[in-house]
Tab-separated table of C-alpha atoms in Angstrom:
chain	number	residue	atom	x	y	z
Q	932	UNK	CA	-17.674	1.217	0.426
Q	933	UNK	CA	-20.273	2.129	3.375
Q	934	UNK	CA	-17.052	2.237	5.597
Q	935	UNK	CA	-15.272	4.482	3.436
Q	936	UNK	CA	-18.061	6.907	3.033
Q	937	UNK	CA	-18.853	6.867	6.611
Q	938	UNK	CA	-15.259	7.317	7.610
Q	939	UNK	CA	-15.095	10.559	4.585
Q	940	UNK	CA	-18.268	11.755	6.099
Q	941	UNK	CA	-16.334	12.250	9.299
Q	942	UNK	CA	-13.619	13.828	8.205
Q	943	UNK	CA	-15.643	16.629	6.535
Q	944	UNK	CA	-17.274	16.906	9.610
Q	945	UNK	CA	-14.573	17.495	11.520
Q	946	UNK	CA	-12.974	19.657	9.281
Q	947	UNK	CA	-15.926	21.832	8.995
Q	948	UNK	CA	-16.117	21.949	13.109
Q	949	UNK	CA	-12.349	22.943	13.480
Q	950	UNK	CA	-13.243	25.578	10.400
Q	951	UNK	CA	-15.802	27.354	12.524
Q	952	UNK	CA	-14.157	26.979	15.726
Q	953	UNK	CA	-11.087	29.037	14.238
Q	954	UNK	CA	-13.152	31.548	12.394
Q	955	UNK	CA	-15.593	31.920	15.720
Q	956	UNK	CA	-12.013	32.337	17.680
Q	957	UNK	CA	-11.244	35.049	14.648
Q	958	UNK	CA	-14.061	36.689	14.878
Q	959	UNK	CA	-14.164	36.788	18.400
Q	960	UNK	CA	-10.637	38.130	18.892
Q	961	UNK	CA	-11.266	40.715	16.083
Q	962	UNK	CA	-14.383	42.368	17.040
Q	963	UNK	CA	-13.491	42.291	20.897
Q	964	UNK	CA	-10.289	42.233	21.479
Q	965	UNK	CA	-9.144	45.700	22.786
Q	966	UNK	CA	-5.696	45.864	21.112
Q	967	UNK	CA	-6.710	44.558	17.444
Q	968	UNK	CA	-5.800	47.534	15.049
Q	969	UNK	CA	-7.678	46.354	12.415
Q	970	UNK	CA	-10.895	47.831	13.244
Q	971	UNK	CA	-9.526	51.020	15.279
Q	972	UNK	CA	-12.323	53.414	13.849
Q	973	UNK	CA	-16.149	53.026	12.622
Q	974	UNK	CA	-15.881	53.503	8.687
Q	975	UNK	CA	-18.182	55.418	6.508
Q	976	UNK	CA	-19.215	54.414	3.245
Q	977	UNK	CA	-16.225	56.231	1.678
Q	978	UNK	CA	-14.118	58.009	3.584
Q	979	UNK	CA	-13.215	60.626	-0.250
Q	980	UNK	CA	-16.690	61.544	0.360
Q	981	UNK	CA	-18.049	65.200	1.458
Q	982	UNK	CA	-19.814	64.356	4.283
Q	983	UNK	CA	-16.286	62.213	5.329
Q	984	UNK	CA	-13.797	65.385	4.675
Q	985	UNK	CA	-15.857	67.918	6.598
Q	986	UNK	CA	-16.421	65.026	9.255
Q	987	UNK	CA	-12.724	64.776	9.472
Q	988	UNK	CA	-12.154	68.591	9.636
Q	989	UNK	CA	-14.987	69.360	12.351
Q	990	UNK	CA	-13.012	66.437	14.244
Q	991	UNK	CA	-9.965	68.753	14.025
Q	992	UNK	CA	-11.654	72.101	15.044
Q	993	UNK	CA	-13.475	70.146	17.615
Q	994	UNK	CA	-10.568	68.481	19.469
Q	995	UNK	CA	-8.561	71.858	19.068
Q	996	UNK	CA	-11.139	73.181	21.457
Q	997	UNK	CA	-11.174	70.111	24.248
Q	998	UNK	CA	-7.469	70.944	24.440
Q	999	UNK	CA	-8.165	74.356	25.927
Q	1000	UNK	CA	-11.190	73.346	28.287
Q	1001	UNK	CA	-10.621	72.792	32.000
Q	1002	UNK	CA	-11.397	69.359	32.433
Q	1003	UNK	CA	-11.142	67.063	35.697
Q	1004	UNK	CA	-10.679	63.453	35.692
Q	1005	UNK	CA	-12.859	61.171	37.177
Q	1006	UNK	CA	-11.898	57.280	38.629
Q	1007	UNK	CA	-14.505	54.365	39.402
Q	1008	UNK	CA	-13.738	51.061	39.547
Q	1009	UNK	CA	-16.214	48.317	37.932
Q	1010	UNK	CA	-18.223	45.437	39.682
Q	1011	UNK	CA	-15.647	43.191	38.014
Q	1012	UNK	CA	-12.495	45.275	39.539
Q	1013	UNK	CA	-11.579	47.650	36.351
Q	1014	UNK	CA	-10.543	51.076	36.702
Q	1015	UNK	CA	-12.293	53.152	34.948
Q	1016	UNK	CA	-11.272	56.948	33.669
Q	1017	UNK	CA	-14.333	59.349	32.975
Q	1018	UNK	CA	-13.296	63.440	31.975
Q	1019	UNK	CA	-15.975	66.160	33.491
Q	1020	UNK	CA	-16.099	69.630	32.071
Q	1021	UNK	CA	-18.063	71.801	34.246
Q	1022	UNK	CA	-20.432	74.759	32.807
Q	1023	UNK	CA	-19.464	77.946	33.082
Q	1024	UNK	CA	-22.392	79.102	34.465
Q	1025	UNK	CA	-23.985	77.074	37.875
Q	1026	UNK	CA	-26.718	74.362	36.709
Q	1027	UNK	CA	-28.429	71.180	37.874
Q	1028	UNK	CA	-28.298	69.711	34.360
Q	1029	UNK	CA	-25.639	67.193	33.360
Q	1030	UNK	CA	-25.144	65.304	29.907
Q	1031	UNK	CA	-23.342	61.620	30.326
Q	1032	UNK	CA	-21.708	61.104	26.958
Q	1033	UNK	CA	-21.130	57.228	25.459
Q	1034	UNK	CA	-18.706	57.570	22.476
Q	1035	UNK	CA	-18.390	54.637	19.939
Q	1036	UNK	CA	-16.876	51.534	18.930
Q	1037	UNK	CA	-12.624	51.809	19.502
Q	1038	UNK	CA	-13.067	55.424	20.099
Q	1039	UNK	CA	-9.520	56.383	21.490
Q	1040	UNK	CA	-11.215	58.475	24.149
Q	1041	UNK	CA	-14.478	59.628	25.262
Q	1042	UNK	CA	-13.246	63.603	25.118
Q	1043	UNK	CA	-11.379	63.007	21.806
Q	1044	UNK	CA	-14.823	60.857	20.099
Q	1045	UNK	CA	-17.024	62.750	21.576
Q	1046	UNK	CA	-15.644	66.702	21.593
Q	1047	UNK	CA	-18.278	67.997	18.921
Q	1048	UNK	CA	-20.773	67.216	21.598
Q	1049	UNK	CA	-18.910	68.150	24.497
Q	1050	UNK	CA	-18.980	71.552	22.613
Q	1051	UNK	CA	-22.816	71.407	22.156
Q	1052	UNK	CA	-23.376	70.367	25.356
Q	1053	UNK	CA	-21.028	73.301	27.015
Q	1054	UNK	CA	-21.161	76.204	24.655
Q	1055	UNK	CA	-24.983	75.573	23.578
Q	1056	UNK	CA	-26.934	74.430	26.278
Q	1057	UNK	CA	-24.796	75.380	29.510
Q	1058	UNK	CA	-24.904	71.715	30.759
Q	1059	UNK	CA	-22.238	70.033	32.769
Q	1060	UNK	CA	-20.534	67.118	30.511
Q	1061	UNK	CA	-18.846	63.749	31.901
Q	1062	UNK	CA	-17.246	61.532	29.175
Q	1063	UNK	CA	-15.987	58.423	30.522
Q	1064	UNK	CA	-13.925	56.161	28.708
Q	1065	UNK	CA	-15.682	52.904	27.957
Q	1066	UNK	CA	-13.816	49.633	29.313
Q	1067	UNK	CA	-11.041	48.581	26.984
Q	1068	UNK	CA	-10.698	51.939	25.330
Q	1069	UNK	CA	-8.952	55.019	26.242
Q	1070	UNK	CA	-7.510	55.172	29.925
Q	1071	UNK	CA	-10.017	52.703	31.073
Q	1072	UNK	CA	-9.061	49.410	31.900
Q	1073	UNK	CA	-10.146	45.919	29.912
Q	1074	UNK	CA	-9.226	43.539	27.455
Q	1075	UNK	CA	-12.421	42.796	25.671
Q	1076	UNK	CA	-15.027	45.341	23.941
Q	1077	UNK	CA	-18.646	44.090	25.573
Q	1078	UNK	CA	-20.480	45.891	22.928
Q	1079	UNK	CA	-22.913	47.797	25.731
Q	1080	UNK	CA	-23.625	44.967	27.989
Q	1081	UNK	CA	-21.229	45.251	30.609
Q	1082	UNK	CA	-20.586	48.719	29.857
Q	1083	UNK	CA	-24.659	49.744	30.956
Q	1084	UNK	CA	-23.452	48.828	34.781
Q	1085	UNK	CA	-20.813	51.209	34.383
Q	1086	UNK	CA	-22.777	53.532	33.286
Q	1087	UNK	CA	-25.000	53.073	36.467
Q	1088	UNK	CA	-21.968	54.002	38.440
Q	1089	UNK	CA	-21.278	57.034	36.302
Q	1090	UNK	CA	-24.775	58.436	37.038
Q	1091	UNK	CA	-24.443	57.607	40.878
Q	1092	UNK	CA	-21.003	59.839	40.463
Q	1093	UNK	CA	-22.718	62.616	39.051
Q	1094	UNK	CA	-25.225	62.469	41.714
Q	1095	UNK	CA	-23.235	62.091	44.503
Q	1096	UNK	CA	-20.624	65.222	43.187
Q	1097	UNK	CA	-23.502	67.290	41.749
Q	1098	UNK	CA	-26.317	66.510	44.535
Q	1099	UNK	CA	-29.708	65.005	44.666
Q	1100	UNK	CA	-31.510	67.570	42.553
Q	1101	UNK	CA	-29.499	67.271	39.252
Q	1102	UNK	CA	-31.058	66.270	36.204
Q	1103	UNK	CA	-29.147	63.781	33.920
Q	1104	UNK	CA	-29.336	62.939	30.287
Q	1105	UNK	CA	-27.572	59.994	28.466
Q	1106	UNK	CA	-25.881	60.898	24.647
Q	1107	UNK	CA	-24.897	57.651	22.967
Q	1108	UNK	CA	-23.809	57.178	19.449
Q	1109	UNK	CA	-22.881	54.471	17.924
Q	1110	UNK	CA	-22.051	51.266	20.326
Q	1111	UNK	CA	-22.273	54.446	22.905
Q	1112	UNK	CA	-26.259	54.512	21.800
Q	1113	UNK	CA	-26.780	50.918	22.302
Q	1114	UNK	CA	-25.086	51.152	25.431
Q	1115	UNK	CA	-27.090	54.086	27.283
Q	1116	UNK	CA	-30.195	52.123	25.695
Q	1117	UNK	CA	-29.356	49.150	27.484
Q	1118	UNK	CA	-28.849	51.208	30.459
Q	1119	UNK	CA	-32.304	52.542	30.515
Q	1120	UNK	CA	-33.376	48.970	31.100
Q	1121	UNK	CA	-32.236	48.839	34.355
Q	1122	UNK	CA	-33.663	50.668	37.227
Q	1123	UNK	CA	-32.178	54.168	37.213
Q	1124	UNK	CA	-32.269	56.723	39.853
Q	1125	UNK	CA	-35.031	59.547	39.816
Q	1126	UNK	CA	-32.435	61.843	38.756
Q	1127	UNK	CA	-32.007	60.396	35.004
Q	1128	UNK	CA	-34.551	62.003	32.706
Q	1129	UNK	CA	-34.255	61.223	29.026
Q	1130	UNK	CA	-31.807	59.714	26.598
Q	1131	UNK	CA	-30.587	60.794	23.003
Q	1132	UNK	CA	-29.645	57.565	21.130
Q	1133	UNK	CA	-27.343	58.113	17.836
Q	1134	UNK	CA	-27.109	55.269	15.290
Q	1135	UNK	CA	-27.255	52.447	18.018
Q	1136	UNK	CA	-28.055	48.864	16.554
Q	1137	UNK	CA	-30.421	46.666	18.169
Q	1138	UNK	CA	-28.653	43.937	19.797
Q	1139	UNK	CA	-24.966	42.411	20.033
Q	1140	UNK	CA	-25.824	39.593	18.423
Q	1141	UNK	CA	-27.863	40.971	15.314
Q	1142	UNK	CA	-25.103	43.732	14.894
Q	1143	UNK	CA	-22.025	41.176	14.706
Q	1144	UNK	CA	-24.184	39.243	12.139
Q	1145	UNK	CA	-24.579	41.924	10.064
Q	1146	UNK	CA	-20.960	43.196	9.749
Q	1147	UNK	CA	-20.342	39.339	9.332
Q	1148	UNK	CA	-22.192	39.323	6.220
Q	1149	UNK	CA	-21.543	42.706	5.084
Q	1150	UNK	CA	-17.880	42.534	5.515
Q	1151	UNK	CA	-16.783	38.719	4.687
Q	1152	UNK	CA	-20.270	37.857	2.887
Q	1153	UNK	CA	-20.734	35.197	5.438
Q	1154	UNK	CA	-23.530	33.484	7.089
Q	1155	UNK	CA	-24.192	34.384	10.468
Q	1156	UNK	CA	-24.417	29.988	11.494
Q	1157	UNK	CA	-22.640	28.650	12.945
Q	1158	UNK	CA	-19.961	31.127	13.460
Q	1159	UNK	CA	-21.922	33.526	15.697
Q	1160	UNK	CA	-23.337	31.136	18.095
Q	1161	UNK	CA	-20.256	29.592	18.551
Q	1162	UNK	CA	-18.355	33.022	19.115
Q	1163	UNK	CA	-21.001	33.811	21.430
Q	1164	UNK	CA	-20.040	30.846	23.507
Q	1165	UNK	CA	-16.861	31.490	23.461
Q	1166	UNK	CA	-17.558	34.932	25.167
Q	1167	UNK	CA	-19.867	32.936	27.636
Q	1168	UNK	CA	-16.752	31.155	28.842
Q	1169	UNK	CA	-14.424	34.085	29.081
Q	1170	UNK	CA	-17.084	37.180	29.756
Q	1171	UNK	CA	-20.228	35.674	31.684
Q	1172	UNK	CA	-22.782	36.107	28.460
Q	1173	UNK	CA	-24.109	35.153	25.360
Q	1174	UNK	CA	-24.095	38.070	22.588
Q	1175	UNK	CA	-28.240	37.430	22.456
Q	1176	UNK	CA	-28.186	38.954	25.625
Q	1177	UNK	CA	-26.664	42.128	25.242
Q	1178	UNK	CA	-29.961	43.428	23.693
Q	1179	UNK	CA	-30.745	46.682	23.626
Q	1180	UNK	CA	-34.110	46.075	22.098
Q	1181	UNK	CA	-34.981	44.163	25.406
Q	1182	UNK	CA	-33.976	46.862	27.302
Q	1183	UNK	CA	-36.111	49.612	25.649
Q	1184	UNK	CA	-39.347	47.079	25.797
Q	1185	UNK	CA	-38.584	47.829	29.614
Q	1186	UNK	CA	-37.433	51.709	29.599
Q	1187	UNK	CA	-40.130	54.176	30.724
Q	1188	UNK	CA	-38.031	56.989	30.020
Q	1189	UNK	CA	-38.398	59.516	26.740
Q	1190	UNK	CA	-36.237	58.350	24.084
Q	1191	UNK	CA	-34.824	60.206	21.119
Q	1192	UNK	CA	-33.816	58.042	17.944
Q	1193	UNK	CA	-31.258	59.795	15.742
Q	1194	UNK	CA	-30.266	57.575	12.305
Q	1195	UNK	CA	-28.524	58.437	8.714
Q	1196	UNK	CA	-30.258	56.633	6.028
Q	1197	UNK	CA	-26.976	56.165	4.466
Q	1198	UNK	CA	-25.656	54.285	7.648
Q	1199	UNK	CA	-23.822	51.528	6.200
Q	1200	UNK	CA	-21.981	50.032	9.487
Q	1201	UNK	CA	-25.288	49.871	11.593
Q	1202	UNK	CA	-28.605	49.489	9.107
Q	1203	UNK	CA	-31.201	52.486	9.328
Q	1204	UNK	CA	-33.798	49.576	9.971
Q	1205	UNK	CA	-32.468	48.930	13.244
Q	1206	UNK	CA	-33.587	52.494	14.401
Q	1207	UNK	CA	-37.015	51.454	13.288
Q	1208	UNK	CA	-37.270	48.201	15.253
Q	1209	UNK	CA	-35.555	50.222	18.442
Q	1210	UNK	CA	-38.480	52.986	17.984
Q	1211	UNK	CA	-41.250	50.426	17.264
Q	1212	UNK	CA	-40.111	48.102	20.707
Q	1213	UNK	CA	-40.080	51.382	22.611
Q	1214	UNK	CA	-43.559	51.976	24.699
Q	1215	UNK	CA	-42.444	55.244	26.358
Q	1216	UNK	CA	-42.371	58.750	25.033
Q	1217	UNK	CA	-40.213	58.801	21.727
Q	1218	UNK	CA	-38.895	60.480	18.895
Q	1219	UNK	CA	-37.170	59.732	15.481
Q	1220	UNK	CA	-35.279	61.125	13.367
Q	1221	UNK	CA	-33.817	59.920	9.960
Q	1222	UNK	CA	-31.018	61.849	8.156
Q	1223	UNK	CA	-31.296	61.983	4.905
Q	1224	UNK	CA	-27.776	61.324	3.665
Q	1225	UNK	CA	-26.473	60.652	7.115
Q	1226	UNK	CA	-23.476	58.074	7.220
Q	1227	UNK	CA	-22.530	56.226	10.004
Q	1228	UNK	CA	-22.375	58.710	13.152
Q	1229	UNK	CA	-22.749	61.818	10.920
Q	1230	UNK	CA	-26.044	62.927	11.322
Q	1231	UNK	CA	-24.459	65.883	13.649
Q	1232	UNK	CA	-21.834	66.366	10.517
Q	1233	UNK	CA	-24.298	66.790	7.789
Q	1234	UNK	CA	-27.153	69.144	9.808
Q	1235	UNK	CA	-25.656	70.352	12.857
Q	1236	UNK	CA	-28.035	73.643	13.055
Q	1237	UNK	CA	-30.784	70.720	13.141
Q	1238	UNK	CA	-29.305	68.521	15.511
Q	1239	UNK	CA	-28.635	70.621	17.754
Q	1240	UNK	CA	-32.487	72.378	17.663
Q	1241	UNK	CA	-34.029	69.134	17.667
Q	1242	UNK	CA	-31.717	67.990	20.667
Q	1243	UNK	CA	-32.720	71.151	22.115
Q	1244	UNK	CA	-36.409	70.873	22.219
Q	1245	UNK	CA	-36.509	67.429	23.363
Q	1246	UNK	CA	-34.457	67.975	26.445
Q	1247	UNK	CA	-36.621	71.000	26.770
Q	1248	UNK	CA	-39.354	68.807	27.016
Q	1249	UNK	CA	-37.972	65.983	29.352
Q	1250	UNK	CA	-35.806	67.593	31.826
């Protein structure tokens, strides 16, 4: 009888280690793999909603008006040998200021994600605006989504770009929203040239790791052991790190630069109360603002004439 309960006992056990292994393989290739359609854009709450229609016809308008700009594109190739596709629209009028634009999770394209504040940027404030493609979306080149952290040493090379086209004395910015936020936050840990000033940060979450948790839970009412950790190893194999340490929280302990914290309270694919643990690990200058009935990467949607005032002053301030 002990035999037979020792021998079950193994069984289950195995069975539940080849479970997680295939749902940690799932997981993985879902929520990194570059060609999976089943996540191709970050969802709202409901996409019948208000806020979701006007979202949807702003989008229109907004990529209308890329289509007529003048835009030039950019190359770099990564540390780890990926080209990489970035579009610049210069201001009409000469300036020293430039805005480095991160778009989000699957966006198709950093000038298609990221037009409405391409538009701000241009037509607004008279900056210069670079949108690259992150790796594995758009024109750039990759097979796997890294969620920020290999995406912030792009980023480095995308601000030594502007630099080296626009000379020593421009002034940069970094817009992020979304997985874009996370990553210019984790890029502001690292040591940055003089010629980076401030970031805006847009519905970012706090760290790889606590952000795949939370969709696991929220979207397949799962427990986040012992299907993260082993997904995370899996990417340690195939991409060099563990999810735990693509942290943007980390990264803002060490930024000295002023930060700006946008958030919807209604923000259903990255909590609201990962803008508070971003602001409250931040010991530079920062600001924060909740939307009140902000969904996920519509705070701009719901109170543009805001945004774009509250944008204003705090570049006003830091550049």
């Amino acid at each position: 009888m002990k035999k037979i309960l020792i021998i079950s006992g193994s069984i289950i056990i195995g069975l539940l280690l080849i479970i997680t292994i295939c749902a940690s393989f799932y997981l993985y290739s879902y929520a990194l793999a570059r060609d999976n359609s089943s996540m191709n854009d970050e969802p709202t709450t409901d996409q019948t909603t208000d806020t979701a229609k006007l979202a949807k016809k702003n989008r229109e308008a907004n990529i209308a008006w890329m289509e007529k700009q003048q835009l030039t594109k950019w190359t770099e190739t990564s540390k780890d040998g990926l080209k990489l596709v970035a579009n610049y629209l210069e201001a009409d009028k000469p300036t020293n200021k430039t805005i480095i634009l991160a778009h989000g999770y699957r966006g198709k394209s950093g000038k298609v994600e990221m037009a409405g504040f391409a538009k701000m940027y241009h037509e607004k404030f008279g900056y210069n605006v670079l949108m690259p493609d992150a790796r594995a979306h758009g024109e750039s080149e990759g097979k796997n989504i890294g969620f920020g952290w290999p995406e912030r040493k792009d980023y480095l090379q995308w601000i030594d770009k502007v630099i080296d086209k626009n000379g020593a004395d421009t002034e940069i910015a970094l817009h992020g929203v979304s997985m874009g936020s996370s990553t210019v936050l984790m890029t502001s840990g690292e040591k940055l040239p003089k010629q980076v000033k401030s970031i805006i940060a847009d519905c970012g979450y706090t760290s790889m790791d606590a952000e795949l948790s939370y969709q696991l839970k929220a979207m397949f009412h799962l427990p986040s052991f012992p299907i993260i950790p082993t997904a995370s190893l899996i990417n340690k194999v195939k991409e060099g790190f563990f999810f735990s340490e693509a942290s943007a929280i980390d990264a803002v302990a060490k930024n000295d630069l002023p930060i700006f914290y946008i958030h919807g309270d209604a923000d259903a694919f990255v909590a609201t109360y990962m803008v508070n643990e971003l602001y409250d690990a931040t010991l530079s200058y920062k600001e924060k603002w909740i939307v009140k009935g902000a969904e996920h990467g519509q705070a701009y949607t719901v109170d543009p004439k805001t945004y774009e005032e509250k944008v204003r002053q705090f570049l006003n301030k830091t550049m």
